[in-house]
């Protein structure tokens, strides 16, 4: 006697179907509460890794630092007549104008003391955490 092909065909057709159980009609689980994204610790901003020759802060009067600059520039030129000066204005947000004005005054004072303008470089940096402004003089 010949067996019907129906059970074999039914098994082949239903083989790709999913089983119906309690999870089929269960409501979707609520979305997971995501953990608050932790903000990475801010990296300190480094303006220059060198130690500055001079740091002129906002409390220093313009009449006080030409003598300081003159003494420092002469001492540097005695050691290295081809020394170059990097004058860097460092300020917090919104204060870069005042800092670059002070840095320009520092460069003028150095030029009056005989440092050629070709041996000076003006730079500016804005530091988000900086409260005031200052001018740093580095040697190259």
Short mmCIF file of C-alpha atoms in Angstrom, two decimals:
data_model
loop_
_atom_site.label_atom_id
_atom_site.label_comp_id
_atom_site.label_asym_id
_atom_site.label_seq_id
_atom_site.Cartn_x
_atom_site.Cartn_y
_atom_site.Cartn_z
CA UNK A 1 0.00 0.00 0.00
CA UNK A 2 1.18 3.38 -0.83
CA UNK A 3 1.57 6.11 1.80
CA UNK A 4 0.14 9.50 1.17
CA UNK A 5 2.60 12.32 0.42
CA UNK A 6 0.58 14.77 2.47
CA UNK A 7 2.42 14.33 5.80
CA UNK A 8 5.77 14.65 4.11
CA UNK A 9 4.69 17.80 2.24
CA UNK A 10 3.21 19.26 5.44
CA UNK A 11 6.48 18.73 7.28
CA UNK A 12 8.42 20.41 4.51
CA UNK A 13 6.06 23.40 4.35
CA UNK A 14 5.77 23.91 8.09
CA UNK A 15 9.48 23.43 8.74
CA UNK A 16 10.19 27.14 8.24
CA UNK A 17 7.33 28.36 10.46
CA UNK A 18 7.83 29.64 13.98
CA UNK A 19 6.22 27.92 16.89
CA UNK A 20 3.27 29.66 18.43
CA UNK A 21 3.66 29.99 22.17
CA UNK A 22 3.13 32.56 24.95
CA UNK A 23 5.85 34.88 23.71
CA UNK A 24 4.16 35.28 20.35
CA UNK A 25 1.25 37.28 21.79
CA UNK A 26 2.99 38.84 24.81
CA UNK A 27 3.41 42.63 24.80
CA UNK A 28 6.80 43.99 23.86
CA UNK A 29 9.04 44.64 26.84
CA UNK A 30 9.54 48.30 27.75
CA UNK A 31 12.73 49.88 26.40
CA UNK A 32 15.72 49.64 28.66
CA UNK A 33 16.63 52.71 30.57
CA UNK A 34 19.97 53.63 29.11
CA UNK A 35 22.71 54.57 31.51
CA UNK A 36 23.61 58.23 31.26
CA UNK A 37 26.56 58.67 28.95
CA UNK A 38 29.54 59.61 31.00
CA UNK A 39 31.44 62.49 29.54
CA UNK A 40 35.14 61.79 29.33
CA UNK A 41 37.38 63.91 31.48
CA UNK A 42 38.64 66.85 29.47
CA UNK A 43 42.27 66.67 28.52
CA UNK A 44 44.28 69.64 29.65
CA UNK A 45 45.13 71.88 26.75
CA UNK A 46 48.86 72.33 26.42
CA UNK A 47 49.91 75.58 24.78
CA UNK A 48 53.61 74.79 24.72
CA UNK A 49 55.62 72.13 26.51
CA UNK A 50 58.60 74.43 26.95
CA UNK A 51 59.13 76.40 30.12
CA UNK A 52 58.53 80.09 29.39
CA UNK A 53 61.34 82.58 29.82
CA UNK A 54 58.85 85.17 31.08
CA UNK A 55 55.16 85.15 31.99
CA UNK A 56 53.47 88.54 32.05
CA UNK A 57 50.06 88.47 33.71
CA UNK A 58 47.26 91.02 33.63
CA UNK A 59 48.34 92.45 37.00
CA UNK A 60 51.72 93.50 35.57
CA UNK A 61 51.74 97.15 34.54
CA UNK A 62 53.06 97.97 31.08
CA UNK A 63 55.55 100.36 32.61
CA UNK A 64 57.09 97.51 34.66
CA UNK A 65 57.90 94.89 32.07
CA UNK A 66 60.15 96.72 29.56
CA UNK A 67 63.00 96.60 32.08
CA UNK A 68 62.33 92.91 32.69
CA UNK A 69 62.29 92.22 28.97
CA UNK A 70 65.46 94.20 28.39
CA UNK A 71 67.36 92.27 31.06
CA UNK A 72 66.03 88.92 29.85
CA UNK A 73 66.70 89.65 26.15
CA UNK A 74 70.27 90.76 26.86
CA UNK A 75 70.97 87.70 28.99
CA UNK A 76 69.60 85.43 26.25
CA UNK A 77 71.58 87.17 23.49
CA UNK A 78 74.79 86.85 25.49
CA UNK A 79 74.29 83.08 25.52
CA UNK A 80 72.90 82.74 21.98
CA UNK A 81 73.02 85.75 19.63
CA UNK A 82 70.69 83.97 17.15
CA UNK A 83 68.01 83.12 19.73
CA UNK A 84 64.41 83.44 18.60
CA UNK A 85 61.53 84.57 20.78
CA UNK A 86 58.03 83.10 20.65
CA UNK A 87 55.61 85.60 22.17
CA UNK A 88 52.39 83.76 23.00
CA UNK A 89 49.13 85.38 24.07
CA UNK A 90 47.15 82.97 26.27
CA UNK A 91 43.59 83.88 27.19
CA UNK A 92 40.23 82.53 28.17
CA UNK A 93 37.21 82.80 25.89
CA UNK A 94 36.38 86.41 25.07
CA UNK A 95 39.73 87.80 26.25
CA UNK A 96 41.99 87.05 23.32
CA UNK A 97 41.85 90.68 22.12
CA UNK A 98 43.34 91.98 25.37
CA UNK A 99 45.96 89.23 25.39
CA UNK A 100 47.10 89.88 21.81
CA UNK A 101 47.32 93.61 22.57
CA UNK A 102 49.65 92.84 25.48
CA UNK A 103 51.66 90.42 23.34
CA UNK A 104 52.09 93.08 20.64
CA UNK A 105 53.32 95.51 23.31
CA UNK A 106 55.84 92.88 24.45
CA UNK A 107 57.07 92.45 20.88
CA UNK A 108 57.44 96.24 20.47
CA UNK A 109 59.47 96.39 23.70
CA UNK A 110 61.71 93.58 22.47
CA UNK A 111 62.18 95.37 19.13
CA UNK A 112 63.09 98.59 20.95
CA UNK A 113 65.73 96.62 22.86
CA UNK A 114 67.35 95.58 19.58
CA UNK A 115 65.79 92.18 18.89
CA UNK A 116 65.18 91.96 15.11
CA UNK A 117 61.56 91.37 14.14
CA UNK A 118 62.65 88.37 12.07
CA UNK A 119 63.58 86.61 15.31
CA UNK A 120 60.16 87.07 16.91
CA UNK A 121 56.97 85.09 16.39
CA UNK A 122 53.55 86.10 17.70
CA UNK A 123 51.15 83.31 18.61
CA UNK A 124 47.78 83.19 20.38
CA UNK A 125 45.95 80.42 22.22
CA UNK A 126 42.48 80.32 23.74
CA UNK A 127 42.17 78.04 26.77
CA UNK A 128 38.60 77.25 27.85
CA UNK A 129 39.50 77.05 31.54
CA UNK A 130 41.69 80.16 31.63
CA UNK A 131 40.25 82.88 33.88
CA UNK A 132 42.41 85.82 32.79
CA UNK A 133 45.00 86.46 30.13
CA UNK A 134 48.76 86.40 30.10
CA UNK A 135 51.70 86.69 27.72
CA UNK A 136 54.33 83.97 27.70
CA UNK A 137 57.73 84.46 26.12
CA UNK A 138 59.47 81.27 24.99
CA UNK A 139 62.89 80.72 23.43
CA UNK A 140 63.52 78.77 20.26
#
